[in-house]
Short mmCIF file of C-alpha atoms and ligand atoms in Angstrom, two decimals:
data_model
loop_
_atom_site.label_atom_id
_atom_site.label_comp_id
_atom_site.label_asym_id
_atom_site.label_seq_id
_atom_site.Cartn_x
_atom_site.Cartn_y
_atom_site.Cartn_z
CA MET A 1 73.96 107.49 124.44
CA GLY A 2 76.88 107.93 125.96
CA PHE A 3 78.37 111.26 126.93
CA ALA A 4 81.40 111.05 125.26
CA GLN A 5 79.48 110.20 121.88
CA VAL A 6 77.59 113.32 122.24
CA GLY A 7 78.47 116.30 119.66
CA ALA A 8 80.67 113.01 117.73
CA MET A 9 77.78 114.28 115.00
CA VAL A 10 78.28 117.31 114.39
CA GLN A 11 81.34 117.33 111.64
CA LEU A 12 81.45 121.38 110.34
CA LYS A 13 84.35 122.87 107.84
CA ASN A 14 85.51 124.89 111.10
CA MET A 15 84.83 123.50 113.81
CA GLY A 16 85.71 126.39 116.21
CA LEU A 17 82.10 127.23 114.98
CA PHE A 18 80.50 124.80 117.57
CA LYS A 19 79.94 126.27 120.92
CA THR A 20 78.52 124.81 123.67
CA GLN A 21 78.73 127.37 125.76
CA GLY A 22 76.72 131.40 126.50
CA LEU A 23 78.52 134.21 125.96
CA ILE A 24 78.52 136.92 128.51
CA ASN A 25 80.38 140.20 128.18
CA GLY A 26 82.80 138.04 125.70
CA GLU A 27 83.62 135.30 127.37
CA TRP A 28 82.09 131.83 126.58
CA ALA A 29 80.70 130.86 130.12
CA ASN A 30 79.01 127.80 131.62
CA ALA A 31 75.91 128.17 133.52
CA LEU A 32 76.84 129.26 137.33
CA ASP A 33 75.56 126.20 138.82
CA ASN A 34 77.17 123.73 136.18
CA ARG A 35 73.52 122.53 134.90
CA THR A 36 73.35 121.46 131.17
CA LEU A 37 70.52 121.05 128.39
CA ALA A 38 70.50 118.85 126.15
CA VAL A 39 70.50 119.79 122.25
CA ASN A 40 68.70 117.09 120.28
CA ASN A 41 68.21 116.48 116.51
CA PRO A 42 65.10 116.20 115.90
CA ALA A 43 65.31 113.61 112.94
CA THR A 44 66.91 111.20 115.09
CA GLY A 45 67.22 112.13 118.93
CA ASP A 46 70.14 112.00 118.91
CA VAL A 47 72.20 113.99 121.40
CA LEU A 48 74.01 117.05 119.21
CA ALA A 49 75.58 118.40 122.50
CA ASN A 50 75.20 119.63 125.89
CA VAL A 51 74.77 123.73 126.46
CA PRO A 52 74.39 125.31 129.93
CA PHE A 53 71.74 125.39 131.53
CA MET A 54 71.19 129.20 132.76
CA GLY A 55 69.28 130.95 135.21
CA LYS A 56 68.81 134.50 136.97
CA ILE A 57 72.14 135.24 137.85
CA ASP A 58 73.71 133.89 134.89
CA ALA A 59 71.06 136.37 133.11
CA GLU A 60 71.43 139.16 135.90
CA LYS A 61 75.12 139.04 134.80
CA ALA A 62 75.16 139.25 130.81
CA ILE A 63 72.48 142.13 131.73
CA ALA A 64 75.36 143.95 133.73
CA ALA A 65 77.85 143.44 130.97
CA ALA A 66 75.57 144.55 128.52
CA SER A 67 74.65 147.63 130.52
CA VAL A 68 77.91 148.58 131.07
CA ALA A 69 78.79 148.19 127.59
CA PHE A 70 75.76 150.51 126.38
CA LEU A 71 77.62 153.74 127.00
CA PRO A 72 80.86 153.61 124.70
CA TRP A 73 79.21 151.48 121.78
CA SER A 74 76.36 153.68 121.29
CA LYS A 75 78.60 156.65 121.70
CA ARG A 76 80.65 155.44 118.61
CA THR A 77 79.93 156.80 115.60
CA ALA A 78 77.33 154.53 113.12
CA PHE A 79 79.72 153.92 110.67
CA ASP A 80 82.41 152.70 113.24
CA ARG A 81 79.47 150.47 114.56
CA CYS A 82 78.41 149.20 110.68
CA LYS A 83 82.06 148.57 109.26
CA LEU A 84 81.58 145.84 112.48
CA LEU A 85 78.73 144.63 111.57
CA ARG A 86 79.33 144.22 107.61
CA LYS A 87 82.42 141.65 108.94
CA TRP A 88 79.80 139.90 110.79
CA PHE A 89 77.51 139.43 107.22
CA ASP A 90 80.64 138.55 105.27
CA LEU A 91 81.72 135.93 108.05
CA ILE A 92 77.90 135.07 107.93
CA LEU A 93 78.29 134.59 104.47
CA GLU A 94 82.04 132.63 104.39
CA ASN A 95 80.77 129.81 106.93
CA LYS A 96 77.49 129.70 104.88
CA ASP A 97 77.85 125.64 104.73
CA ASP A 98 78.23 125.66 108.57
CA LEU A 99 75.60 126.99 109.88
CA ALA A 100 73.39 125.94 107.08
CA LYS A 101 74.42 122.49 108.62
CA LEU A 102 73.93 123.62 112.37
CA ILE A 103 70.65 124.54 111.31
CA THR A 104 69.33 121.40 109.57
CA LEU A 105 70.68 119.58 112.41
CA GLU A 106 69.14 120.96 115.34
CA ASN A 107 65.86 122.43 113.78
CA GLY A 108 65.31 119.63 111.39
CA LYS A 109 64.98 121.70 108.43
CA PRO A 110 66.00 120.36 104.48
CA LEU A 111 69.25 121.55 103.79
CA THR A 112 68.30 123.37 101.09
CA GLU A 113 65.93 125.53 102.84
CA ALA A 114 68.50 126.04 105.80
CA ASN A 115 71.13 127.60 102.77
CA GLY A 116 68.28 130.26 102.39
CA GLU A 117 68.12 130.81 106.21
CA VAL A 118 71.69 131.99 106.08
CA VAL A 119 71.09 134.25 103.05
CA TYR A 120 67.49 135.22 104.62
CA GLY A 121 69.34 136.25 108.22
CA GLY A 122 72.36 137.26 106.38
CA GLY A 123 70.62 139.65 104.66
CA PHE A 124 69.13 141.68 107.91
CA VAL A 125 73.47 141.86 109.11
CA GLU A 126 74.05 143.27 105.72
CA TYR A 127 70.72 145.77 105.43
CA TYR A 128 71.05 147.30 108.99
CA ALA A 129 75.05 147.43 108.01
CA GLU A 130 73.83 149.95 105.78
CA GLU A 131 70.75 151.07 107.17
CA GLY A 132 72.61 152.28 110.64
CA LYS A 133 74.05 155.03 108.57
CA ARG A 134 70.58 156.90 107.53
CA VAL A 135 69.19 157.21 110.91
CA PHE A 136 68.41 160.98 110.35
CA GLY A 137 66.05 163.34 112.51
CA ASP A 138 64.50 166.21 111.75
CA ILE A 139 63.73 169.52 111.82
CA ILE A 140 60.44 170.71 112.21
CA PRO A 141 59.11 174.58 110.80
CA SER A 142 58.63 176.35 114.19
CA PRO A 143 55.79 178.10 115.24
CA PHE A 144 57.87 180.72 116.83
CA PRO A 145 60.00 183.32 116.12
CA THR A 146 62.50 182.89 118.46
CA LYS A 147 62.55 178.98 118.77
CA ARG A 148 64.54 176.23 116.84
CA MET A 149 62.96 172.80 117.03
CA LEU A 150 64.81 169.77 116.29
CA VAL A 151 64.39 165.70 116.45
CA MET A 152 66.84 163.34 117.31
CA LYS A 153 66.86 159.43 117.14
CA GLN A 154 69.20 157.35 120.04
CA ALA A 155 69.42 154.10 120.93
CA VAL A 156 67.13 152.83 123.12
CA GLY A 157 69.60 151.33 125.81
CA VAL A 158 69.83 147.60 126.29
CA VAL A 159 68.14 145.50 124.58
CA GLY A 160 66.32 141.71 125.73
CA ALA A 161 65.96 139.81 122.89
CA ILE A 162 64.11 136.26 123.02
CA THR A 163 63.40 134.14 119.93
CA PRO A 164 61.99 130.82 118.57
CA TRP A 165 63.44 127.27 116.98
CA ASN A 166 61.93 127.81 113.56
CA PHE A 167 64.22 130.12 112.35
CA PRO A 168 67.44 129.52 114.49
CA LEU A 169 69.52 132.61 112.85
CA ALA A 170 67.44 134.75 110.84
CA MET A 171 65.09 135.16 114.07
CA ILE A 172 67.89 135.99 115.68
CA THR A 173 69.82 138.48 113.19
CA ARG A 174 66.87 140.46 112.45
CA LYS A 175 66.43 141.76 115.91
CA VAL A 176 70.33 141.84 117.03
CA ALA A 177 71.62 143.48 113.70
CA PRO A 178 69.11 146.43 114.22
CA ALA A 179 69.75 146.73 117.63
CA LEU A 180 73.59 146.77 117.41
CA ALA A 181 73.67 149.50 114.01
CA ALA A 182 71.15 151.64 116.36
CA GLY A 183 73.66 151.18 118.98
CA CYS A 184 72.06 149.07 121.26
CA THR A 185 73.94 146.32 123.17
CA ILE A 186 71.88 143.09 124.15
CA VAL A 187 71.05 139.96 125.70
CA LEU A 188 69.51 137.45 123.50
CA LYS A 189 68.13 134.09 124.42
CA PRO A 190 67.62 131.61 122.00
CA ALA A 191 65.36 128.99 121.91
CA GLU A 192 66.93 125.94 124.37
CA LEU A 193 65.94 123.23 121.10
CA THR A 194 68.46 125.53 118.81
CA PRO A 195 70.43 127.60 120.74
CA LEU A 196 73.54 126.06 118.80
CA THR A 197 73.43 127.85 115.61
CA ALA A 198 72.93 131.30 117.75
CA LEU A 199 76.10 130.47 119.60
CA ALA A 200 77.96 129.84 116.17
CA ALA A 201 76.65 133.28 115.20
CA ALA A 202 77.76 135.02 118.04
CA GLU A 203 81.13 133.21 117.64
CA LEU A 204 81.27 135.37 114.19
CA ALA A 205 80.20 137.87 115.78
CA VAL A 206 83.12 138.00 118.54
CA GLN A 207 85.38 137.36 115.70
CA ALA A 208 83.74 140.55 113.31
CA GLY A 209 85.12 142.50 116.40
CA ILE A 210 81.80 143.32 118.12
CA PRO A 211 83.32 144.36 122.15
CA SER A 212 82.90 142.42 125.05
CA GLY A 213 78.86 142.69 126.25
CA VAL A 214 77.73 144.22 122.90
CA LEU A 215 76.32 140.35 122.32
CA ASN A 216 74.97 138.40 124.83
CA VAL A 217 74.00 134.65 124.73
CA VAL A 218 72.22 133.11 127.45
CA MET A 219 69.70 129.87 127.49
CA GLY A 220 68.25 127.66 130.02
CA ASP A 221 65.62 128.56 132.43
CA ALA A 222 63.42 130.57 129.92
CA VAL A 223 61.06 131.57 132.67
CA GLU A 224 64.04 133.12 134.93
CA ILE A 225 66.09 134.55 132.04
CA GLY A 226 62.66 136.59 130.60
CA ALA A 227 62.14 136.98 134.52
CA ALA A 228 65.53 138.67 134.80
CA MET A 229 64.96 140.78 131.70
CA MET A 230 61.46 141.77 132.58
CA ASP A 231 61.99 142.92 136.01
CA SER A 232 65.88 144.89 135.31
CA ASN A 233 65.67 148.47 134.90
CA GLU A 234 68.90 148.69 132.51
CA VAL A 235 66.59 146.59 129.94
CA ARG A 236 64.61 148.75 128.36
CA LYS A 237 63.69 147.20 125.53
CA ILE A 238 62.11 143.60 124.66
CA THR A 239 61.80 142.42 121.66
CA PHE A 240 60.16 138.85 120.99
CA THR A 241 58.91 136.14 118.69
CA GLY A 242 57.03 133.32 119.66
CA SER A 243 53.83 132.20 121.06
CA THR A 244 50.58 134.35 121.79
CA HIS A 245 50.61 132.99 124.82
CA VAL A 246 54.14 133.89 126.12
CA GLY A 247 54.23 137.66 124.18
CA LYS A 248 50.94 138.37 126.39
CA LEU A 249 53.01 137.36 130.07
CA LEU A 250 55.89 139.12 128.54
CA MET A 251 53.44 142.04 127.25
CA ALA A 252 52.24 141.75 130.97
CA ALA A 253 55.63 142.09 132.87
CA ALA A 254 57.08 145.04 130.67
CA SER A 255 54.60 147.19 132.29
CA LYS A 256 56.46 147.09 135.71
CA THR A 257 59.37 149.21 134.44
CA VAL A 258 57.65 150.57 130.97
CA LYS A 259 59.84 148.80 128.65
CA LYS A 260 59.24 149.10 124.48
CA ILE A 261 58.06 146.65 123.40
CA SER A 262 57.52 144.61 119.78
CA LEU A 263 56.69 141.61 119.61
CA GLU A 264 55.81 138.86 116.49
CA LEU A 265 53.15 136.56 117.78
CA GLY A 266 51.16 133.50 116.04
CA GLY A 267 49.54 133.77 112.77
CA ASN A 268 46.52 132.24 111.01
CA ALA A 269 47.13 133.06 107.57
CA PRO A 270 44.72 132.32 104.62
CA LEU A 271 45.39 131.24 101.51
CA ILE A 272 42.38 132.71 99.23
CA ILE A 273 42.06 131.00 95.49
CA PHE A 274 40.10 132.91 93.60
CA ASN A 275 38.25 131.64 90.16
CA ASP A 276 40.45 134.27 88.26
CA ALA A 277 43.48 132.62 89.60
CA ASP A 278 46.12 130.92 87.28
CA ILE A 279 46.04 127.63 88.57
CA GLU A 280 49.12 126.38 88.13
CA ILE A 281 50.81 129.61 90.28
CA ALA A 282 48.03 129.13 93.06
CA VAL A 283 48.93 125.54 93.70
CA GLN A 284 53.15 126.40 93.54
CA GLY A 285 51.88 129.11 96.10
CA ALA A 286 50.44 127.02 98.21
CA LEU A 287 53.06 124.11 98.14
CA TYR A 288 55.91 127.00 99.31
CA GLY A 289 53.25 128.36 102.00
CA LYS A 290 52.02 125.49 103.50
CA TYR A 291 54.97 122.60 103.81
CA ARG A 292 58.57 124.57 103.88
CA ASN A 293 59.87 124.01 107.23
CA ALA A 294 57.21 121.47 107.41
CA GLY A 295 54.39 123.92 107.81
CA GLN A 296 56.52 125.77 110.95
CA THR A 297 56.48 129.07 110.43
CA CYS A 298 54.21 132.18 111.87
CA VAL A 299 53.36 133.05 108.22
CA CYS A 300 52.54 129.47 106.97
CA VAL A 301 49.46 129.12 105.45
CA ASN A 302 47.21 127.30 107.99
CA ARG A 303 43.71 127.61 105.55
CA ILE A 304 43.56 127.59 102.01
CA LEU A 305 39.97 128.95 101.06
CA VAL A 306 39.01 128.18 97.18
CA GLN A 307 36.18 129.54 95.56
CA ASP A 308 33.72 127.18 93.72
CA GLY A 309 34.44 127.42 90.41
CA ILE A 310 38.01 126.11 90.48
CA TYR A 311 37.90 124.04 94.24
CA ASP A 312 37.84 120.98 92.34
CA LYS A 313 41.04 121.23 89.78
CA PHE A 314 42.71 122.88 91.98
CA SER A 315 42.80 120.46 94.93
CA GLU A 316 43.65 117.68 92.37
CA ALA A 317 46.41 119.71 91.21
CA PHE A 318 47.50 120.16 94.76
CA THR A 319 46.86 116.90 95.99
CA LYS A 320 49.01 115.88 93.04
CA ALA A 321 51.58 118.07 93.96
CA VAL A 322 51.35 116.96 97.84
CA GLN A 323 52.20 113.78 96.82
CA LYS A 324 55.37 114.43 95.66
CA LEU A 325 56.75 115.95 98.45
CA ARG A 326 59.81 114.08 99.32
CA VAL A 327 60.29 113.43 103.47
CA GLY A 328 63.27 112.76 105.49
CA HIS A 329 66.02 113.88 107.18
CA GLY A 330 67.08 117.26 106.39
CA LEU A 331 70.89 116.32 105.44
CA ASP A 332 69.82 113.68 102.65
CA PRO A 333 69.53 114.86 98.85
CA GLY A 334 66.21 115.35 96.99
CA VAL A 335 64.58 115.50 100.66
CA THR A 336 61.34 118.49 100.75
CA GLN A 337 59.82 117.79 104.53
CA GLY A 338 61.92 117.13 107.75
CA PRO A 339 60.68 116.19 110.91
CA LEU A 340 58.34 118.27 113.47
CA ILE A 341 60.39 120.41 116.16
CA ASN A 342 59.39 117.55 118.74
CA GLU A 343 56.51 115.39 120.25
CA ALA A 344 54.38 117.91 121.50
CA SER A 345 54.46 119.31 117.49
CA LEU A 346 53.28 116.15 116.50
CA LYS A 347 50.26 115.23 118.60
CA LYS A 348 49.03 118.77 118.28
CA VAL A 349 49.37 118.47 114.43
CA GLU A 350 47.22 114.18 115.05
CA ALA A 351 45.07 116.25 117.41
CA HIS A 352 43.93 119.01 114.74
CA VAL A 353 43.89 116.21 112.24
CA GLN A 354 41.43 114.07 114.45
CA ASP A 355 39.18 117.16 115.16
CA ALA A 356 38.65 117.95 111.26
CA VAL A 357 37.63 114.29 110.41
CA SER A 358 35.71 113.83 113.33
CA LYS A 359 33.60 117.23 111.86
CA GLY A 360 33.53 116.03 108.59
CA ALA A 361 36.62 116.48 106.77
CA LYS A 362 38.23 114.21 104.42
CA VAL A 363 41.63 112.73 104.11
CA LEU A 364 43.00 113.47 99.97
CA VAL A 365 46.40 112.45 100.87
CA GLY A 366 48.35 111.93 104.30
CA GLY A 367 46.36 112.35 107.37
CA LYS A 368 49.24 109.91 109.58
CA ARG A 369 52.56 109.71 111.30
CA HIS A 370 55.09 108.79 108.32
CA SER A 371 56.86 105.38 108.21
CA LEU A 372 60.22 106.89 109.33
CA GLY A 373 59.07 107.33 112.79
CA GLY A 374 60.33 109.80 115.31
CA THR A 375 58.46 112.85 114.68
CA PHE A 376 57.99 112.92 110.99
CA TYR A 377 54.38 113.81 109.61
CA GLN A 378 53.26 112.60 106.43
CA PRO A 379 51.82 115.53 103.67
CA THR A 380 48.56 116.00 104.25
CA VAL A 381 45.85 118.16 102.62
CA LEU A 382 42.16 117.74 103.98
CA CYS A 383 39.14 118.83 102.39
CA GLY A 384 35.93 119.57 103.11
CA CYS A 385 36.97 121.66 106.14
CA ASN A 386 35.08 124.31 108.02
CA ASP A 387 35.09 127.26 110.60
CA GLU A 388 33.96 124.80 113.26
CA MET A 389 37.08 122.86 113.54
CA LEU A 390 40.03 123.60 115.13
CA ILE A 391 42.39 124.08 112.52
CA PHE A 392 40.04 127.00 111.18
CA ARG A 393 41.14 128.83 114.79
CA GLU A 394 44.07 127.39 115.47
CA GLU A 395 47.82 127.43 113.92
CA VAL A 396 48.34 124.21 113.35
CA PHE A 397 52.03 124.62 112.78
CA GLY A 398 52.90 121.44 110.69
CA PRO A 399 52.46 120.26 107.30
CA VAL A 400 48.20 119.55 107.23
CA ALA A 401 46.89 121.69 104.52
CA PRO A 402 43.00 122.45 105.20
CA LEU A 403 40.96 122.93 102.31
CA MET A 404 37.81 125.14 102.34
CA ARG A 405 34.80 125.98 99.97
CA PHE A 406 33.22 129.50 98.92
CA GLN A 407 31.57 131.33 96.81
CA THR A 408 31.26 135.20 97.07
CA ASP A 409 34.62 137.53 97.25
CA GLU A 410 32.81 138.81 100.44
CA GLU A 411 32.24 135.42 101.77
CA ALA A 412 35.74 134.82 101.58
CA ILE A 413 36.63 138.19 102.93
CA LYS A 414 34.52 137.25 106.09
CA MET A 415 36.76 133.95 106.34
CA ALA A 416 39.78 135.04 105.94
CA ASN A 417 39.36 137.63 108.70
CA ASP A 418 37.21 136.02 111.38
CA THR A 419 40.32 135.08 113.20
CA GLU A 420 42.31 136.85 116.59
CA TYR A 421 45.03 136.64 114.68
CA GLY A 422 46.69 138.74 111.36
CA LEU A 423 49.90 138.40 110.64
CA ALA A 424 50.03 137.50 106.73
CA ALA A 425 47.50 136.61 104.48
CA TYR A 426 47.66 135.63 100.39
CA ALA A 427 45.35 135.66 97.16
CA TYR A 428 45.64 134.67 94.41
CA THR A 429 43.79 136.07 91.26
CA GLU A 430 44.62 137.33 87.68
CA ASN A 431 42.74 140.38 88.26
CA ILE A 432 44.82 143.31 89.28
CA GLU A 433 41.71 145.51 90.54
CA HIS A 434 40.72 142.90 92.35
CA GLY A 435 43.43 141.59 94.53
CA TRP A 436 43.86 145.36 94.89
CA ARG A 437 40.50 145.18 96.82
CA ILE A 438 41.10 142.13 98.27
CA ALA A 439 44.26 143.43 99.68
CA GLU A 440 42.72 146.47 101.38
CA ALA A 441 40.32 144.81 103.01
CA LEU A 442 42.43 142.03 104.27
CA ASP A 443 43.20 143.04 108.16
CA TYR A 444 46.80 141.63 108.59
CA GLY A 445 50.11 142.84 108.57
CA MET A 446 51.38 141.64 105.28
CA VAL A 447 49.41 140.34 102.00
CA GLY A 448 50.59 138.48 99.04
CA LEU A 449 49.38 138.91 95.74
CA ASN A 450 50.02 135.77 94.13
CA GLU A 451 53.24 135.29 96.19
CA THR A 452 53.44 133.20 99.48
CA LEU A 453 57.36 133.88 100.02
CA ILE A 454 57.12 137.39 100.98
CA SER A 455 59.46 137.70 103.65
CA SER A 456 62.61 139.56 102.97
CA GLU A 457 64.95 141.99 104.84
CA VAL A 458 63.88 144.76 103.08
CA ALA A 459 60.38 143.98 103.62
CA PRO A 460 58.08 145.22 107.00
CA PHE A 461 57.56 142.02 109.13
CA GLY A 462 54.81 141.88 111.59
CA GLY A 463 51.18 141.87 112.25
CA THR A 464 47.70 142.76 113.34
CA LYS A 465 45.49 142.22 115.74
CA GLN A 466 46.81 139.66 118.37
CA SER A 467 49.50 138.61 116.08
CA GLY A 468 51.46 141.53 117.88
CA LEU A 469 53.25 144.79 118.32
CA GLY A 470 56.05 147.02 115.96
CA ARG A 471 57.93 145.09 112.40
CA GLU A 472 60.59 143.89 111.99
CA GLY A 473 63.20 144.49 108.61
CA SER A 474 63.23 147.17 106.49
CA ASN A 475 63.76 150.80 107.29
CA TYR A 476 61.43 150.60 109.82
CA GLY A 477 62.55 147.71 112.00
CA ILE A 478 65.28 150.08 113.03
CA ASP A 479 62.92 152.77 114.80
CA GLU A 480 62.31 149.61 117.24
CA TYR A 481 65.58 150.05 118.78
CA LEU A 482 65.28 153.77 118.72
CA GLU A 483 63.84 156.50 120.92
CA LEU A 484 63.29 159.97 119.75
CA LYS A 485 64.06 163.03 121.27
CA TYR A 486 62.64 166.50 120.88
CA LEU A 487 65.15 169.30 121.10
CA CYS A 488 63.88 172.41 121.17
CA LEU A 489 66.69 175.73 121.23
CA GLY A 490 65.35 179.16 122.82
CA ASN A 491 66.42 182.26 122.50
CA ILE A 492 67.45 182.51 119.03
CA LYS A 493 67.40 186.36 118.16
CA GLN A 494 66.18 188.27 115.04
CA PRO A 495 67.57 186.59 111.77
CA PHE A 496 69.92 188.07 110.17
CA MET A 497 68.45 190.37 106.82
CA CYS A 498 71.56 190.59 104.54
P1 ADP B 501 57.01 127.75 120.84
O1 ADP B 501 55.68 127.05 121.18
O2 ADP B 501 57.50 128.53 119.65
O3 ADP B 501 58.47 127.38 121.41
P2 ADP B 501 57.48 129.75 122.57
O4 ADP B 501 56.38 131.24 122.88
O5 ADP B 501 57.43 129.00 123.59
O6 ADP B 501 56.84 129.43 121.80
O7 ADP B 501 58.66 130.14 123.07
C1 ADP B 501 59.41 131.02 122.28
C2 ADP B 501 60.18 131.22 122.98
O8 ADP B 501 60.15 131.84 123.97
C3 ADP B 501 61.98 130.42 123.20
O9 ADP B 501 63.05 131.02 123.52
C4 ADP B 501 61.20 129.99 124.64
O10 ADP B 501 62.36 129.68 125.62
C5 ADP B 501 61.02 131.45 125.44
N1 ADP B 501 59.62 131.50 126.42
C6 ADP B 501 59.34 130.53 126.31
N2 ADP B 501 58.56 130.70 127.97
C7 ADP B 501 58.95 131.51 128.29
C8 ADP B 501 58.92 132.74 129.41
N3 ADP B 501 57.71 132.69 130.33
N4 ADP B 501 59.51 134.08 129.47
C9 ADP B 501 60.47 134.26 128.55
N5 ADP B 501 60.73 133.46 127.72
C10 ADP B 501 60.12 132.04 127.30
#
């Protein structure tokens, strides 16, 4: 397509939100060497915009700006900072339609899901605009009559945040909002596939009055930008959401300067349906848990374990429900599943299905690329899957549901925990005592009982094992951006006895 047409398909109510430059020290900036990077609509392949392809020097400038901004920002009262965050939240909601449209255009998810993401993503800003006022310290009962012992919490410093493409807004707000509320400044590197939503959100932050240098956005060469963050002594905290592979690289690199680090990495979520489940509720849960965002979330159901007594009934009802899903362009009304993000994702999904079928799985529905072409893939259900298949071990990150049969509770728990990941797990049973014991036995950071839509700004999101470190959201999430400082007051004289 011609260069002049680039951006023509991005029609927003407020075109001021269509930002195509990085944000460094409050100024919209190109890459130092003027290189650019095309942002595509995964549903059509159209180029939506060209954004700067930034590198080491640009990232270092952003870090320097965040560093200068840190002292004045962290020394403001929490009430001051939180007022600005609240304003940012209001602007996010006022511009909900435009943000949702940008999400759908660059990510491909259906508009209803994108609208949901704006509410969810905005929720973190609203939540931390309040929570920032509740960063309490402690006074510890002292074992010594002449000493008093206190703990205060202080902002950790400059934060480097690296985010993925599957939630172009929510992955950003859930890092930026607690960081800013805590008094940190931040350099954000959104995914190169979906930077437009991040830039629009940053423009709204500028409009809300977040001072220059407090929030900086750079994108381009992920390796160079990542290295600039990791090598910097100024950056005291890294927060990352993405693949386990990159997370491990960052964790190793963080050792050079001993940074605080939080990681939200891959998952391999089991959904266990017991004989005593309500089948209708379980089918709905499996549908939302598997096919939202075309299966491209780290908490998406990856394996469906179904107990023998309910297996046939469940697989029939589930297959029928999957047949009703509508694949198409996210902006078209009624569409429930958009395209995959790119060709590499499509190939991975194909490889997982081929591998499963070659090892004995049967396709109940789907199993192929969609007739719409591009990166569209049919919503797929496979039955007769087992632990020798790739799909049992690895995240498929696509619209493929493998059904596996089990007999006993013990077998289900073993299968569910037989993975190096530990992000989210789900179980369906109508018996609360049964559900409670299952929830206790699952080696995961999050468990949904009779529910697969569990994410919320008020709850701690995060995993065990190789799914990551730390938690995001909730009152726990702000701790990731705070250091504890212990203060000992000495030589306190005898207490007044009057
Ligand atoms: P995904 O496979 O979901 O794209 P990645 O882990 O590759 O997951 O990407 C998540 C984020 O990490 C993106 O913003 C990407 O640009 C960034 N990223 C990828 N490689 C590196 C790296 N070596 N250093 C820092 N960031 C990286």
